[in-house]
Amino acid sequence: HPPFPDEIAIAKDKKKKGVACHHPKLLILLREESIRVIITSANLVPKQ
């Protein structure tokens, strides 16, 4: 693994080079006769 950086970019401060944090979203859709499990790494926003 690469070393953890001393400085991490937060919000819009892109001058600081750091690591990103992967935080998947879990959606569970319950239906009458089935269950659908969705795990996504995309943010749940209208525009990417």
Tab-separated table of N, CA and C in Angstrom:
chain	number	residue	atom	x	y	z
A	1	HIS	N	0.833	-1.184	0.000
A	1	HIS	CA	0.000	0.000	0.000
A	1	HIS	C	0.875	1.243	0.000
A	2	PRO	N	0.421	2.326	-0.671
A	2	PRO	CA	1.203	3.569	-0.623
A	2	PRO	C	1.135	4.174	0.774
A	3	PRO	N	2.127	4.973	1.149
A	3	PRO	CA	2.093	5.606	2.469
A	3	PRO	C	0.932	6.580	2.573
A	4	PHE	N	0.359	6.699	3.759
A	4	PHE	CA	-0.753	7.631	3.972
A	4	PHE	C	-0.207	9.051	3.932
A	5	PRO	N	-0.825	9.960	3.150
A	5	PRO	CA	-0.289	11.323	3.008
A	5	PRO	C	-0.452	12.135	4.290
A	6	ASP	N	0.440	13.111	4.470
A	6	ASP	CA	0.345	14.010	5.625
A	6	ASP	C	-0.822	14.973	5.474
A	7	GLU	N	-1.119	15.349	4.234
A	7	GLU	CA	-2.214	16.286	3.978
A	7	GLU	C	-3.238	15.612	3.081
A	8	ILE	N	-4.496	15.842	3.367
A	8	ILE	CA	-5.582	15.258	2.587
A	8	ILE	C	-6.453	16.381	2.046
A	9	ALA	N	-6.785	16.306	0.762
A	9	ALA	CA	-7.661	17.304	0.150
A	9	ALA	C	-9.061	17.153	0.722
A	10	ILE	N	-9.624	18.251	1.188
A	10	ILE	CA	-10.970	18.247	1.750
A	10	ILE	C	-11.814	19.236	0.960
A	11	ALA	N	-13.006	18.815	0.571
A	11	ALA	CA	-13.963	19.646	-0.171
A	11	ALA	C	-13.333	20.109	-1.475
A	12	LYS	N	-13.294	21.412	-1.700
A	12	LYS	CA	-12.822	21.938	-2.988
A	12	LYS	C	-11.344	22.313	-2.970
A	13	ASP	N	-10.644	22.026	-1.891
A	13	ASP	CA	-9.223	22.348	-1.792
A	13	ASP	C	-8.417	21.290	-2.543
A	14	LYS	N	-8.272	21.471	-3.848
A	14	LYS	CA	-7.599	20.479	-4.686
A	14	LYS	C	-6.085	20.650	-4.686
A	15	LYS	N	-5.565	21.701	-4.061
A	15	LYS	CA	-4.123	21.899	-4.030
A	15	LYS	C	-3.444	20.823	-3.193
A	16	LYS	N	-4.123	20.373	-2.173
A	16	LYS	CA	-3.569	19.318	-1.330
A	16	LYS	C	-3.845	17.978	-2.004
A	17	LYS	N	-2.802	17.252	-2.273
A	17	LYS	CA	-2.961	15.936	-2.898
A	17	LYS	C	-3.080	14.899	-1.797
A	18	GLY	N	-4.109	14.095	-1.856
A	18	GLY	CA	-4.302	13.100	-0.808
A	18	GLY	C	-4.897	11.837	-1.371
A	19	VAL	N	-5.622	11.148	-0.559
A	19	VAL	CA	-6.272	9.915	-0.973
A	19	VAL	C	-7.771	10.117	-0.966
A	20	ALA	N	-8.438	9.345	-1.774
A	20	ALA	CA	-9.898	9.395	-1.796
A	20	ALA	C	-10.433	8.300	-0.880
A	21	CYS	N	-11.643	8.485	-0.448
A	21	CYS	CA	-12.263	7.512	0.443
A	21	CYS	C	-13.400	6.831	-0.315
A	22	HIS	N	-13.272	5.539	-0.519
A	22	HIS	CA	-14.314	4.778	-1.200
A	22	HIS	C	-15.376	4.402	-0.179
A	23	HIS	N	-16.584	4.872	-0.374
A	23	HIS	CA	-17.676	4.538	0.538
A	23	HIS	C	-18.888	4.129	-0.290
A	24	PRO	N	-19.036	2.833	-0.504
A	24	PRO	CA	-20.138	2.342	-1.327
A	24	PRO	C	-21.496	2.587	-0.688
A	25	LYS	N	-22.498	2.659	-1.538
A	25	LYS	CA	-23.880	2.824	-1.080
A	25	LYS	C	-24.579	1.479	-1.218
A	26	LEU	N	-25.392	1.158	-0.245
A	26	LEU	CA	-26.120	-0.101	-0.250
A	26	LEU	C	-27.603	0.193	-0.377
A	27	LEU	N	-28.224	-0.374	-1.403
A	27	LEU	CA	-29.668	-0.254	-1.597
A	27	LEU	C	-30.263	-1.657	-1.540
A	28	ILE	N	-31.309	-1.812	-0.773
A	28	ILE	CA	-32.008	-3.093	-0.691
A	28	ILE	C	-33.459	-2.854	-1.076
A	29	LEU	N	-33.875	-3.449	-2.180
A	29	LEU	CA	-35.237	-3.287	-2.673
A	29	LEU	C	-36.027	-4.550	-2.354
A	30	LEU	N	-37.034	-4.403	-1.539
A	30	LEU	CA	-37.873	-5.542	-1.154
A	30	LEU	C	-39.103	-5.576	-2.040
A	31	ARG	N	-39.335	-6.722	-2.636
A	31	ARG	CA	-40.521	-6.927	-3.463
A	31	ARG	C	-41.318	-8.071	-2.863
A	32	GLU	N	-42.491	-8.312	-3.388
A	32	GLU	CA	-43.330	-9.367	-2.823
A	32	GLU	C	-42.665	-10.737	-2.874
A	33	GLU	N	-41.994	-11.032	-3.981
A	33	GLU	CA	-41.416	-12.364	-4.133
A	33	GLU	C	-39.905	-12.362	-4.332
A	34	SER	N	-39.270	-11.218	-4.137
A	34	SER	CA	-37.826	-11.182	-4.338
A	34	SER	C	-37.201	-10.010	-3.579
A	35	ILE	N	-35.895	-10.060	-3.508
A	35	ILE	CA	-35.100	-8.980	-2.921
A	35	ILE	C	-34.006	-8.648	-3.920
A	36	ARG	N	-33.784	-7.355	-4.159
A	36	ARG	CA	-32.683	-6.937	-5.023
A	36	ARG	C	-31.711	-6.131	-4.174
A	37	VAL	N	-30.442	-6.531	-4.208
A	37	VAL	CA	-29.391	-5.841	-3.467
A	37	VAL	C	-28.505	-5.122	-4.475
A	38	ILE	N	-28.299	-3.825	-4.263
A	38	ILE	CA	-27.488	-3.007	-5.165
A	38	ILE	C	-26.385	-2.360	-4.340
A	39	ILE	N	-25.148	-2.541	-4.787
A	39	ILE	CA	-24.011	-1.881	-4.147
A	39	ILE	C	-23.337	-1.045	-5.223
A	40	THR	N	-23.296	0.262	-5.017
A	40	THR	CA	-22.740	1.158	-6.020
A	40	THR	C	-21.659	2.029	-5.406
A	41	SER	N	-20.708	2.430	-6.219
A	41	SER	CA	-19.680	3.353	-5.748
A	41	SER	C	-19.956	4.775	-6.225
A	42	ALA	N	-20.994	4.961	-7.002
A	42	ALA	CA	-21.337	6.289	-7.508
A	42	ALA	C	-22.087	7.088	-6.446
A	43	ASN	N	-21.900	8.402	-6.470
A	43	ASN	CA	-22.658	9.263	-5.575
A	43	ASN	C	-24.092	9.360	-6.067
A	44	LEU	N	-25.019	9.458	-5.146
A	44	LEU	CA	-26.432	9.523	-5.501
A	44	LEU	C	-26.842	10.976	-5.719
A	45	VAL	N	-26.393	11.540	-6.830
A	45	VAL	CA	-26.686	12.929	-7.182
A	45	VAL	C	-27.171	12.973	-8.628
A	46	PRO	N	-27.928	14.030	-9.008
A	46	PRO	CA	-28.429	14.115	-10.380
A	46	PRO	C	-27.317	14.196	-11.434
A	47	LYS	N	-26.236	14.932	-11.141
A	47	LYS	CA	-25.135	15.085	-12.097
A	47	LYS	C	-23.851	14.566	-11.473
A	48	GLN	N	-23.047	13.891	-12.289
A	48	GLN	CA	-21.750	13.392	-11.808
A	48	GLN	C	-20.659	14.348	-12.195
